[in-house]
Short mmCIF file of C-alpha atoms in Angstrom, two decimals:
data_model
loop_
_atom_site.label_atom_id
_atom_site.label_comp_id
_atom_site.label_asym_id
_atom_site.label_seq_id
_atom_site.Cartn_x
_atom_site.Cartn_y
_atom_site.Cartn_z
CA MET A 1 12.65 15.67 -60.56
CA GLY A 2 13.68 19.31 -60.91
CA LEU A 3 11.09 20.32 -58.32
CA LEU A 4 12.28 17.62 -55.88
CA ALA A 5 15.89 18.66 -56.34
CA SER A 6 14.89 22.24 -55.56
CA LEU A 7 13.06 21.12 -52.43
CA PHE A 8 16.04 19.07 -51.28
CA ARG A 9 18.38 21.99 -51.79
CA ARG A 10 16.10 23.94 -49.45
CA ARG A 11 16.29 20.98 -47.01
CA ARG A 12 12.58 20.22 -47.13
CA LEU A 13 10.54 17.10 -47.72
CA PRO A 14 6.97 16.96 -49.02
CA SER A 15 4.31 17.28 -46.31
CA LYS A 16 2.82 13.99 -47.48
CA MET A 17 5.60 11.61 -48.37
CA GLY A 18 5.36 8.42 -50.36
CA TYR A 19 7.81 5.60 -50.97
CA GLN A 20 9.15 7.28 -54.14
CA ASP A 21 9.75 10.55 -52.26
CA ALA A 22 11.77 8.69 -49.64
CA ARG A 23 13.82 6.90 -52.28
CA GLU A 24 14.63 10.14 -54.09
CA ALA A 25 15.55 11.80 -50.80
CA LEU A 26 18.08 9.03 -50.18
CA GLU A 27 19.47 9.32 -53.67
CA SER A 28 19.95 13.06 -53.21
CA ARG A 29 22.76 12.33 -50.68
CA ASN A 30 21.86 15.56 -48.91
CA ARG A 31 22.76 15.11 -45.22
CA GLU A 32 20.13 17.52 -43.91
CA VAL A 33 17.45 15.87 -46.00
CA LYS A 34 18.46 12.42 -44.71
CA ARG A 35 18.28 13.68 -41.13
CA GLU A 36 14.82 15.09 -41.74
CA LEU A 37 13.78 11.84 -43.41
CA ALA A 38 15.14 9.79 -40.48
CA ALA A 39 12.93 11.81 -38.07
CA ARG A 40 9.75 11.50 -40.16
CA GLU A 41 7.21 9.15 -38.59
CA ASP A 42 5.62 8.61 -42.02
CA ALA A 43 8.90 7.40 -43.54
CA PRO A 44 8.69 3.85 -44.96
CA PRO A 45 10.05 1.18 -42.55
CA GLU A 46 12.53 0.00 -45.18
CA THR A 47 13.94 3.52 -45.43
CA LEU A 48 14.37 3.82 -41.67
CA TYR A 49 16.08 0.42 -41.55
CA TYR A 50 18.45 1.56 -44.29
CA LEU A 51 19.19 4.83 -42.46
CA ALA A 52 19.93 2.91 -39.23
CA CYS A 53 23.22 1.96 -40.90
CA ASP A 54 24.06 5.45 -42.18
CA ASP A 55 27.55 6.85 -41.64
CA ASP A 56 26.13 10.07 -40.20
CA ARG A 57 25.72 9.81 -36.42
CA ASP A 58 22.96 12.42 -36.41
CA VAL A 59 20.96 10.42 -38.94
CA ARG A 60 21.20 7.26 -36.82
CA GLN A 61 20.26 9.28 -33.74
CA CYS A 62 17.11 10.50 -35.48
CA VAL A 63 16.24 6.93 -36.46
CA ALA A 64 16.78 5.79 -32.85
CA ALA A 65 14.38 8.48 -31.59
CA ASN A 66 11.74 7.81 -34.23
CA PRO A 67 8.77 5.82 -32.79
CA SER A 68 8.02 4.47 -36.29
CA THR A 69 11.40 2.77 -36.63
CA PRO A 70 10.86 -1.00 -37.05
CA ILE A 71 12.03 -3.24 -34.23
CA HIS A 72 14.73 -4.93 -36.33
CA ALA A 73 16.29 -1.50 -36.95
CA ASP A 74 16.18 -0.77 -33.21
CA GLU A 75 18.00 -4.06 -32.63
CA LEU A 76 20.76 -2.83 -34.93
CA LEU A 77 20.97 0.51 -33.11
CA GLN A 78 21.26 -1.13 -29.69
CA THR A 79 24.84 -2.06 -30.60
CA ASP A 80 25.64 1.30 -32.21
CA ALA A 81 29.14 2.55 -31.42
CA ASP A 82 27.89 6.04 -30.55
CA ASP A 83 26.61 6.65 -27.01
CA ASP A 84 24.17 9.37 -28.12
CA VAL A 85 22.41 6.96 -30.45
CA ARG A 86 21.92 4.40 -27.67
CA VAL A 87 20.73 7.15 -25.30
CA GLU A 88 18.02 8.16 -27.77
CA LEU A 89 17.04 4.52 -28.25
CA ALA A 90 16.74 4.05 -24.47
CA ARG A 91 14.60 7.18 -24.21
CA LYS A 92 12.26 6.02 -26.98
CA LEU A 93 11.86 2.41 -25.84
CA GLY A 94 11.19 3.48 -22.27
CA ARG A 95 8.37 5.74 -23.48
CA LEU A 96 6.93 3.30 -26.01
CA LEU A 97 6.48 0.32 -23.70
CA PRO A 98 3.64 1.66 -21.51
CA ASP A 99 1.76 2.99 -24.57
CA MET A 100 1.71 -0.25 -26.56
CA ASP A 101 -1.76 -1.66 -27.16
CA ASP A 102 -2.51 -5.34 -26.58
CA ALA A 103 -1.81 -6.36 -30.16
CA GLU A 104 1.54 -4.58 -30.19
CA ARG A 105 2.51 -6.11 -26.88
CA LEU A 106 1.68 -9.57 -28.14
CA ASN A 107 3.87 -9.17 -31.22
CA LEU A 108 6.63 -6.87 -30.04
CA ARG A 109 6.77 -6.74 -26.26
CA GLU A 110 9.22 -9.61 -25.83
CA ARG A 111 11.60 -8.14 -28.41
CA VAL A 112 11.30 -4.66 -26.87
CA LEU A 113 11.92 -6.06 -23.39
CA ARG A 114 15.00 -7.91 -24.62
CA LEU A 115 16.29 -4.65 -26.06
CA ILE A 116 15.57 -2.82 -22.81
CA GLU A 117 17.42 -5.48 -20.79
CA ARG A 118 20.46 -5.12 -23.07
CA LEU A 119 20.38 -1.34 -22.65
CA ALA A 120 20.15 -1.84 -18.87
CA ALA A 121 23.53 -3.58 -19.13
CA ASP A 122 25.11 -0.88 -21.31
CA GLU A 123 28.64 0.00 -20.24
CA VAL A 124 27.92 3.75 -20.47
CA PRO A 125 26.14 5.03 -17.32
CA ARG A 126 24.14 7.73 -19.07
CA VAL A 127 22.52 5.16 -21.36
CA ARG A 128 21.40 3.19 -18.30
CA ALA A 129 20.39 6.42 -16.54
CA MET A 130 18.17 7.48 -19.44
CA LEU A 131 16.52 4.07 -19.50
CA ALA A 132 15.95 4.09 -15.71
CA GLU A 133 14.40 7.56 -15.86
CA GLU A 134 11.96 6.53 -18.59
CA ILE A 135 10.84 3.21 -17.04
CA LYS A 136 10.99 4.20 -13.36
CA SER A 137 7.19 4.04 -12.90
CA CYS A 138 6.45 1.33 -15.46
CA PRO A 139 4.83 -1.82 -14.01
CA LEU A 140 5.34 -3.79 -17.24
CA ILE A 141 9.07 -4.43 -16.99
CA PRO A 142 10.28 -7.63 -15.31
CA ARG A 143 10.88 -7.32 -11.57
CA ARG A 144 14.39 -8.68 -12.01
CA LEU A 145 15.18 -5.73 -14.28
CA ALA A 146 13.90 -3.24 -11.71
CA LEU A 147 16.11 -4.86 -9.05
CA ARG A 148 19.10 -4.86 -11.39
CA LEU A 149 18.77 -1.13 -12.02
CA ALA A 150 18.06 -0.47 -8.33
CA ARG A 151 21.41 -2.07 -7.46
CA ASP A 152 23.35 -0.14 -10.10
CA THR A 153 26.59 1.42 -8.85
CA GLU A 154 25.68 4.79 -10.40
CA ILE A 155 23.20 6.84 -8.36
CA ALA A 156 21.86 8.47 -11.56
CA VAL A 157 20.74 4.98 -12.63
CA SER A 158 19.52 3.54 -9.33
CA ALA A 159 17.79 6.61 -7.82
CA PRO A 160 14.77 6.81 -10.21
CA ILE A 161 13.99 3.12 -9.70
CA LEU A 162 14.54 3.24 -5.93
CA GLN A 163 12.24 6.24 -5.58
CA TYR A 164 9.45 5.39 -8.02
CA SER A 165 9.32 1.75 -9.13
CA PRO A 166 6.06 0.02 -8.13
CA LEU A 167 7.79 -3.35 -8.55
CA LEU A 168 9.91 -3.07 -5.39
CA SER A 169 8.25 -4.73 -2.40
CA ASP A 170 8.81 -3.77 1.23
CA GLU A 171 11.09 -6.80 1.56
CA ASP A 172 13.10 -5.63 -1.46
CA LEU A 173 13.42 -2.12 0.00
CA VAL A 174 14.56 -3.35 3.42
CA GLU A 175 17.22 -5.50 1.76
CA LEU A 176 18.31 -2.67 -0.55
CA ILE A 177 18.64 -0.34 2.45
CA ALA A 178 20.70 -2.89 4.36
CA THR A 179 23.03 -3.51 1.41
CA ALA A 180 23.26 0.04 0.05
CA ARG A 181 26.74 0.98 -1.12
CA VAL A 182 26.00 4.06 -3.24
CA GLU A 183 25.74 7.48 -1.60
CA GLY A 184 22.22 8.82 -2.02
CA ALA A 185 20.53 5.44 -2.52
CA ILE A 186 18.86 5.37 0.91
CA GLU A 187 17.77 9.00 0.45
CA ALA A 188 16.04 8.03 -2.79
CA MET A 189 14.10 5.26 -1.03
CA ALA A 190 13.20 7.61 1.83
CA ARG A 191 11.48 9.89 -0.73
CA ARG A 192 9.11 7.19 -2.04
CA ALA A 193 5.46 8.21 -2.20
CA HIS A 194 4.48 5.61 0.40
CA LEU A 195 6.72 3.93 2.95
CA SER A 196 5.64 1.22 5.37
CA PRO A 197 6.67 1.28 9.05
CA ALA A 198 9.14 -1.55 8.42
CA VAL A 199 10.92 0.34 5.64
CA SER A 200 10.98 3.56 7.69
CA GLU A 201 12.51 1.64 10.57
CA ALA A 202 15.20 0.26 8.24
CA VAL A 203 16.06 3.80 7.09
CA VAL A 204 16.39 5.00 10.70
CA ALA A 205 18.58 2.02 11.58
CA THR A 206 21.21 3.11 9.04
CA LEU A 207 21.90 6.34 10.99
CA ASP A 208 22.21 8.09 7.60
CA ILE A 209 21.56 11.73 8.54
CA ALA A 210 20.52 12.88 5.05
CA ALA A 211 18.26 9.87 4.48
CA ILE A 212 16.54 10.23 7.86
CA GLY A 213 15.98 13.92 7.08
CA GLN A 214 14.25 12.92 3.83
CA LEU A 215 12.19 10.34 5.71
CA LEU A 216 11.01 12.89 8.28
CA ALA A 217 10.07 15.31 5.49
CA ASN A 218 8.04 12.61 3.72
CA ASP A 219 4.49 13.05 5.03
CA ASN A 220 3.43 9.75 3.46
CA ALA A 221 6.08 7.73 5.31
CA GLN A 222 4.57 5.71 8.14
CA ILE A 223 6.85 5.86 11.18
CA ARG A 224 6.09 3.92 14.34
CA GLU A 225 6.16 5.83 17.62
CA ASP A 226 9.12 3.86 18.99
CA THR A 227 11.07 4.46 15.75
CA LEU A 228 10.31 8.18 15.92
CA GLN A 229 11.44 8.26 19.54
CA GLN A 230 14.81 6.79 18.45
CA VAL A 231 15.17 9.66 15.98
CA ILE A 232 14.16 12.29 18.54
CA ALA A 233 16.68 10.89 21.02
CA GLN A 234 19.48 11.77 18.57
CA ALA A 235 17.99 14.90 17.00
CA ALA A 236 19.07 17.63 19.44
CA ASP A 237 22.46 18.09 17.75
CA ILE A 238 21.26 17.45 14.18
CA GLU A 239 19.68 20.74 13.15
CA SER A 240 18.64 19.53 9.71
CA TRP A 241 16.12 17.22 11.40
CA HIS A 242 14.46 19.92 13.53
CA GLN A 243 12.10 21.41 10.94
CA PRO A 244 10.90 18.13 9.40
CA LEU A 245 10.36 16.76 12.91
CA ALA A 246 8.26 19.77 13.89
CA MET A 247 6.28 19.43 10.65
CA ARG A 248 5.61 15.68 10.97
CA PRO A 249 1.86 14.95 10.86
CA GLY A 250 0.25 13.01 13.69
CA LEU A 251 2.91 13.61 16.35
CA SER A 252 2.03 12.26 19.79
CA LEU A 253 2.04 14.61 22.77
CA ARG A 254 5.07 12.74 24.12
CA ALA A 255 6.95 13.35 20.87
CA MET A 256 6.02 17.04 20.84
CA LYS A 257 7.20 17.50 24.39
CA ARG A 258 10.58 15.97 23.58
CA ILE A 259 10.93 17.97 20.36
CA SER A 260 10.11 21.19 22.20
CA SER A 261 13.15 20.62 24.40
CA PHE A 262 15.59 21.41 21.59
CA VAL A 263 13.91 23.21 18.64
CA SER A 264 14.04 26.98 18.14
CA ARG A 265 11.27 29.38 19.23
CA SER A 266 10.01 29.76 15.65
CA LEU A 267 9.80 26.00 15.17
CA LEU A 268 8.03 25.67 18.48
CA GLU A 269 5.36 28.04 17.14
CA THR A 270 5.20 25.95 13.96
CA LEU A 271 4.81 22.81 16.04
CA ALA A 272 1.96 24.32 18.05
CA ASN A 273 0.14 25.77 15.04
CA ARG A 274 0.48 22.74 12.76
CA HIS A 275 -0.91 20.32 15.30
CA GLY A 276 -3.75 22.52 16.54
CA LEU A 277 -2.72 22.34 20.20
CA ASP A 278 -5.04 23.58 22.89
CA ASP A 279 -3.97 26.55 25.01
CA GLU A 280 -2.90 24.40 27.95
CA THR A 281 -0.55 22.24 25.86
CA ARG A 282 0.74 25.29 23.99
CA ASP A 283 1.55 26.98 27.32
CA LEU A 284 3.32 23.84 28.51
CA LEU A 285 5.57 23.79 25.45
CA LYS A 286 6.31 27.49 25.81
CA ALA A 287 7.20 26.95 29.47
CA ARG A 288 9.69 24.30 28.40
CA LEU A 289 11.27 26.73 25.97
CA GLN A 290 11.49 29.37 28.68
CA GLU A 291 13.19 26.91 31.03
CA ARG A 292 15.80 26.23 28.36
CA LEU A 293 16.42 29.94 27.84
CA GLU A 294 16.77 30.62 31.57
CA GLY A 295 18.98 27.62 32.25
CA PRO A 296 18.52 23.96 33.11
CA ALA A 297 16.33 23.13 36.05
CA LYS A 298 17.62 20.93 38.81
CA GLU A 299 17.04 17.36 37.83
CA GLU A 300 18.22 13.99 38.90
CA ALA A 301 21.53 13.00 37.34
CA PRO A 302 20.88 11.15 34.06
CA VAL A 303 21.45 7.42 34.03
CA GLY A 304 24.61 6.55 32.09
CA PRO A 305 24.67 4.05 29.21
CA LEU A 306 26.21 1.24 31.27
CA ALA A 307 23.74 1.73 34.12
CA ALA A 308 20.87 1.84 31.64
CA ILE A 309 21.92 -1.49 30.09
CA ALA A 310 22.37 -3.10 33.50
CA LYS A 311 18.96 -1.85 34.66
CA ALA A 312 17.24 -3.03 31.48
CA TYR A 313 18.80 -6.49 31.92
CA GLU A 314 17.72 -6.70 35.55
CA GLU A 315 14.16 -5.75 34.58
CA GLY A 316 14.08 -8.33 31.78
CA ARG A 317 13.60 -5.81 28.96
CA LEU A 318 17.10 -5.77 27.45
CA GLY A 319 16.86 -6.58 23.76
CA ASP A 320 17.16 -5.29 20.21
CA GLU A 321 15.84 -1.80 20.89
CA GLN A 322 18.33 -0.99 23.65
CA VAL A 323 21.32 -2.60 21.93
CA MET A 324 20.56 -0.99 18.56
CA GLU A 325 20.22 2.45 20.16
CA ALA A 326 23.50 2.03 22.07
CA ALA A 327 25.22 0.81 18.89
CA THR A 328 24.03 3.69 16.72
CA LEU A 329 25.19 6.12 19.43
CA GLN A 330 28.57 4.30 19.39
CA GLN A 331 28.38 3.41 23.09
CA ARG A 332 30.91 0.59 22.85
CA ASP A 333 31.10 -0.36 26.51
CA ALA A 334 27.33 -0.45 26.82
CA VAL A 335 27.01 -2.73 23.78
CA ALA A 336 29.75 -5.03 25.08
CA LEU A 337 27.99 -5.27 28.46
CA ALA A 338 24.67 -6.02 26.76
CA LEU A 339 26.18 -8.78 24.60
CA SER A 340 27.93 -10.29 27.59
CA SER A 341 24.76 -10.19 29.71
CA LEU A 342 22.52 -11.65 27.02
CA SER A 343 24.93 -14.34 25.78
CA GLY A 344 26.51 -15.32 29.09
CA ALA A 345 29.97 -14.92 27.52
CA PRO A 346 32.71 -13.30 29.65
CA LEU A 347 33.16 -9.60 28.94
CA GLU A 348 36.79 -10.04 27.85
CA ARG A 349 35.78 -12.57 25.17
CA VAL A 350 33.02 -10.29 23.94
CA ASP A 351 35.61 -7.53 23.74
CA ALA A 352 37.89 -9.79 21.69
CA VAL A 353 35.08 -10.45 19.19
CA LEU A 354 34.40 -6.74 18.81
CA LYS A 355 38.12 -5.99 18.35
CA SER A 356 38.45 -8.67 15.67
CA LYS A 357 36.52 -6.54 13.14
CA SER A 358 35.08 -9.80 11.83
CA GLY A 359 31.53 -9.38 10.58
CA ARG A 360 30.95 -13.13 10.86
CA ALA A 361 32.12 -13.34 14.46
CA VAL A 362 30.08 -10.28 15.51
CA THR A 363 27.01 -11.68 13.78
CA ALA A 364 27.44 -15.05 15.52
CA LEU A 365 27.75 -13.33 18.91
CA CYS A 366 24.58 -11.26 18.33
CA TRP A 367 22.75 -14.44 17.27
CA HIS A 368 23.92 -16.18 20.45
CA ALA A 369 22.67 -13.17 22.45
CA GLY A 370 19.20 -13.59 20.94
CA LEU A 371 19.35 -10.38 18.91
CA SER A 372 18.20 -9.79 15.33
CA MET A 373 20.39 -9.66 12.24
CA ARG A 374 19.53 -6.00 11.79
CA THR A 375 20.92 -5.27 15.27
CA ALA A 376 23.99 -7.33 14.40
CA LEU A 377 24.55 -5.15 11.34
CA GLN A 378 24.52 -1.98 13.47
CA VAL A 379 27.00 -3.55 15.91
CA GLU A 380 29.22 -4.45 12.94
CA ARG A 381 29.07 -0.90 11.58
CA HIS A 382 29.25 1.30 14.65
CA ILE A 383 30.96 -0.79 17.35
CA ALA A 384 33.18 -3.41 15.69
CA LEU A 385 33.94 -0.94 12.86
CA VAL A 386 33.96 -3.68 10.23
CA GLU A 387 35.17 -2.31 6.89
CA LYS A 388 32.33 -1.55 4.47
CA GLY A 389 33.39 -4.20 1.96
CA HIS A 390 33.51 -6.88 4.68
CA LEU A 391 30.17 -6.22 6.38
CA LEU A 392 28.04 -9.33 6.72
CA LEU A 393 24.65 -8.32 5.37
CA PRO A 394 21.19 -9.74 6.14
CA ARG A 395 19.67 -12.27 3.79
CA ALA A 396 16.33 -11.06 2.39
CA GLY A 397 16.75 -7.91 4.45
CA THR A 398 16.23 -9.51 7.87
CA ASP A 399 17.56 -13.09 8.06
CA PHE A 400 20.92 -14.33 9.34
CA PRO A 401 23.12 -15.19 6.33
CA LEU A 402 25.04 -17.94 8.20
CA ASP A 403 23.71 -21.29 9.35
CA GLU A 404 23.89 -22.25 13.03
CA GLU A 405 26.81 -24.62 12.56
CA GLU A 406 28.98 -21.90 11.04
CA MET A 407 28.01 -19.38 13.74
CA ARG A 408 28.90 -21.88 16.46
CA TRP A 409 32.27 -22.39 14.75
CA HIS A 410 33.04 -18.66 14.89
CA LEU A 411 32.03 -18.50 18.56
CA ASP A 412 34.17 -21.54 19.38
CA TYR A 413 37.17 -19.72 17.87
CA PHE A 414 36.81 -17.16 20.70
CA ASP A 415 36.11 -19.88 23.32
CA ILE A 416 32.46 -18.89 23.57
CA GLU A 417 30.18 -21.86 24.05
CA ALA A 418 26.79 -21.75 22.35
#
C-alpha cells in the first residue's frame, strides 16, 4: 500500500494493471491518477463505467476517448453536459465503426449506430462536425444518416459527407445541388473524387462561380461537351475559371479554340503544351492571340439574344439548352420571348408571370412550354428573381413537384390556357 501511494503521488500507474490496482487508484482520489486510469485501455470495464460519471470533466473526456470503454458507459456519455466529452465520443465512435470485426458488429453495431445517430442530432455543431469528419468515407452507416448530415445547415458538418460519402448516389447529389442553401455545399460536391456528367451539369446550372471553378479543376469530373461549352460561353470575364479550363484534360479542338480567344499568353502556352498540340494547331491558337492583341478583326455583327431565340424557334431547335443559357445570363426579354413562343401564351401574360415572383406560377409556365424542371428553377432564380426561401425545387432532383391539375390552376390565374 505504501508503494502504491508513492506511485500515485508521482501520478503513475503500474505498467500492468489489475482490478485491485484500479480500485486502489480510485480510492486514492488523486485527479491526475484518475485521468490516467480513464485513458488506460487495460482498465477494467467496471472502472471505466464508474469514471464515466466522475465530476471531473477531463476524466469523463478520457473515458469518452478510450476505445475500451463499454458501450453502456458510452451511452451515458452521449448525454454528457459537456460539449468536449461528446466531441471525443463522436471522434471515437466514428473511428471504431469501420474497424469492428464481424462478431463485434453482430453484438454492438446496432447500439453503436444508435449512438452515432443521436450524436448526428446533437445541438452543438462541432459535435456533429467531428462525427461527420470521422464517418465521411464509411459505407457502414445508414444512407438516411449520410443524407441527414449532408443536409446539415452548418458547412463544417455537411461538407465532409458531400465530398466523400460513398452512400450518396448521382440522384442524391443532383437533388442536393438543386436544394443547396448553405454556402460552400455545391463546392464540396464539385470536389468529389468522381462526378458523373449529370452531376457536373447540375453544378454548372447553378451558376455558382466558386463551385464551377472547383468542378473545372477536378480532373475526375466528367463534363459533357455541351456543358463545357456553356461554361466557356461565360468564362471570358471570370478569370478564376481560365486556368482550370486551360488545364482540363481531353479538351476538344473546338473548346481549345474558344478558350484561346480570352486566356492570357502564358495560359495559351499551357493549353498547347498540356494537350500535345501539333505545330499547325499551335500556330492557329497563337494567331488568335495575336489578333486579340492587335485588335478585333472585322466580323459580322453578333446575333442578339432576342434574334437568337427567334431564329432557334423558327428552326425548331428552341428548348432547354437555349432557355437555360439565356436565363443564367439574365437575358430576361429573351427568356420571356422563348416562353411565349413555346407555350403559345401572349407575351404580356408571360411577363405578368415573371413579375409575380411566384415560383409555382413560373414552374407551371415552364411546364406548359415543354421545358424541364431544372430549366424552370433557373428561370425562377435568375429571371423571376424568386426569393431563396420561396423557390420551388425539383422533386428527386429533376421532377416537377406539382401535379398537372395544380399547374393548370396557376396558369388559369394568369388567363393562360393549358
